[in-house]
Tab-separated table of C-alpha atoms in Angstrom:
chain	number	residue	atom	x	y	z
E	26	MET	CA	73.020	124.891	105.381
E	27	PRO	CA	76.538	126.339	105.234
E	28	PRO	CA	79.230	123.618	104.862
E	29	GLU	CA	80.747	124.452	108.247
E	30	GLU	CA	77.390	123.674	109.912
E	31	ALA	CA	76.838	120.383	108.086
E	32	ASP	CA	76.944	117.126	110.011
E	33	ASP	CA	79.592	114.488	109.249
E	34	GLU	CA	77.342	112.527	106.891
E	35	THR	CA	76.476	115.616	104.877
E	36	ARG	CA	80.098	116.768	104.628
E	37	VAL	CA	81.219	113.351	103.386
E	38	LEU	CA	78.337	113.056	100.917
E	39	ARG	CA	79.048	116.517	99.517
E	40	ALA	CA	82.758	115.741	99.238
E	41	ILE	CA	82.341	112.464	97.383
E	42	ALA	CA	79.469	113.664	95.192
E	43	GLU	CA	81.978	114.965	92.639
E	44	PRO	CA	83.377	112.137	90.448
E	45	ARG	CA	86.939	113.455	90.440
E	46	ARG	CA	87.004	113.473	94.243
E	47	ARG	CA	85.862	109.867	94.315
E	48	ALA	CA	88.671	109.049	91.888
E	49	ILE	CA	91.180	110.805	94.157
E	50	LEU	CA	89.862	108.846	97.133
E	51	ARG	CA	90.343	105.604	95.199
E	52	LEU	CA	93.919	106.610	94.333
E	53	VAL	CA	94.900	107.151	97.957
E	54	ALA	CA	92.890	104.237	99.351
E	55	ASP	CA	95.830	101.827	99.182
E	56	GLY	CA	98.636	104.119	100.221
E	57	GLU	CA	100.109	107.554	100.475
E	58	LEU	CA	100.673	109.709	97.384
E	59	THR	CA	102.115	113.162	96.887
E	60	ALA	CA	99.914	115.961	95.620
E	61	GLY	CA	101.923	115.873	92.394
E	62	GLN	CA	101.331	112.150	91.891
E	63	ILE	CA	97.620	112.691	92.387
E	64	ALA	CA	97.556	115.675	90.020
E	65	ASP	CA	99.407	113.681	87.357
E	66	ALA	CA	96.490	111.241	87.242
E	67	PHE	CA	94.103	113.945	86.016
E	68	ASP	CA	93.777	116.209	83.015
E	69	VAL	CA	93.062	119.326	85.083
E	70	SER	CA	95.216	122.025	86.623
E	71	ARG	CA	97.130	121.409	89.832
E	72	PRO	CA	95.179	124.194	91.590
E	73	ALA	CA	91.942	122.361	90.682
E	74	VAL	CA	93.302	119.115	92.164
E	75	SER	CA	94.468	121.054	95.218
E	76	GLN	CA	90.937	122.368	95.723
E	77	HIS	CA	89.532	118.833	95.500
E	78	LEU	CA	92.107	117.664	98.049
E	79	THR	CA	91.090	120.488	100.374
E	80	VAL	CA	87.412	119.518	100.177
E	81	LEU	CA	88.236	115.864	100.882
E	82	LYS	CA	90.528	116.847	103.755
E	83	GLU	CA	87.901	119.141	105.305
E	84	ALA	CA	85.351	116.314	105.063
E	85	GLY	CA	87.782	114.116	106.977
E	86	VAL	CA	88.103	111.385	104.336
E	87	ILE	CA	91.776	112.022	103.561
E	88	ALA	CA	94.701	113.037	105.733
E	89	GLU	CA	97.585	115.289	104.762
E	90	ARG	CA	101.093	115.297	106.152
E	91	ARG	CA	104.121	117.299	105.148
E	92	GLU	CA	107.409	115.711	104.268
E	93	GLY	CA	109.829	118.546	103.631
E	94	THR	CA	108.225	120.603	100.885
E	95	ARG	CA	105.942	117.801	99.732
E	96	ARG	CA	102.413	117.140	100.891
E	97	MET	CA	101.453	113.511	101.257
E	98	TYR	CA	97.847	112.326	101.165
E	99	ARG	CA	96.220	109.097	102.288
E	100	ALA	CA	92.685	107.886	102.867
E	101	ARG	CA	91.202	108.003	106.352
E	102	PRO	CA	88.863	105.004	106.600
E	103	GLN	CA	87.466	106.390	109.838
E	104	GLY	CA	86.421	109.461	107.850
E	105	LEU	CA	83.965	107.305	105.937
E	106	ALA	CA	82.484	105.862	109.136
E	107	ALA	CA	79.581	108.338	109.110
E	108	LEU	CA	78.727	107.330	105.564
E	109	ARG	CA	78.961	103.621	106.394
E	110	SER	CA	76.670	104.203	109.362
E	111	LEU	CA	74.154	106.028	107.176
E	112	LEU	CA	74.172	103.301	104.520
E	113	ALA	CA	73.786	100.603	107.160
E	114	GLU	CA	70.380	102.076	107.963
E	115	PHE	CA	69.093	100.975	104.551
E	116	PRO	CA	68.126	97.354	103.999
E	117	GLU	CA	69.922	95.460	101.263
E	118	ARG	CA	66.717	93.775	100.145
E	119	GLY	CA	63.146	94.880	99.658
E	120	ALA	CA	60.711	94.460	102.515
E	121	SER	CA	59.650	91.050	101.144
E	122	GLY	CA	63.221	89.747	101.290
E	123	ASP	CA	63.288	89.633	97.483
E	124	PRO	CA	66.417	91.427	96.214
E	125	ASP	CA	64.484	92.411	93.075
E	126	ALA	CA	61.413	93.678	94.917
E	127	ARG	CA	62.242	97.345	94.464
E	128	THR	CA	63.040	96.856	90.778
E	129	THR	CA	59.800	94.953	90.218
E	130	ALA	CA	57.749	97.545	92.078
E	131	SER	CA	59.436	100.365	90.184
E	132	THR	CA	58.835	98.642	86.820
E	133	GLU	CA	55.167	98.082	87.662
E	134	LYS	CA	54.796	101.722	88.658
E	135	THR	CA	56.649	103.286	85.720
E	136	GLY	CA	56.466	100.625	83.023
E	137	VAL	CA	60.208	101.046	82.461
E	138	THR	CA	62.667	98.190	82.787
E	139	ASP	CA	66.435	98.463	83.179
E	140	GLY	CA	67.200	96.291	80.167
E	141	ALA	CA	64.671	97.779	77.743
């Protein structure tokens, strides 16, 4: 499915699938930063950071505004609403109410434990 035809959930999931984009989202979660401030936090080129910002903006999880020649970015909590809605569909516990039910079932099936 071409990105422009993806639903909101899919666009957000694709945008935050890349670790650097999640890091950018965390940076702007508490306030507005310039593109330069964001780029300074990473060891990649400014054009690469700009591309990440574009993907996040197109997914609707960050907002951009211009202040003179600077571009300011901030998180858009409402942009993550589709993702929150999707995650809310999944129970926090296994069907039995036991928070470890899935882990236990997985261990029994595979013979692999998390701590081993």
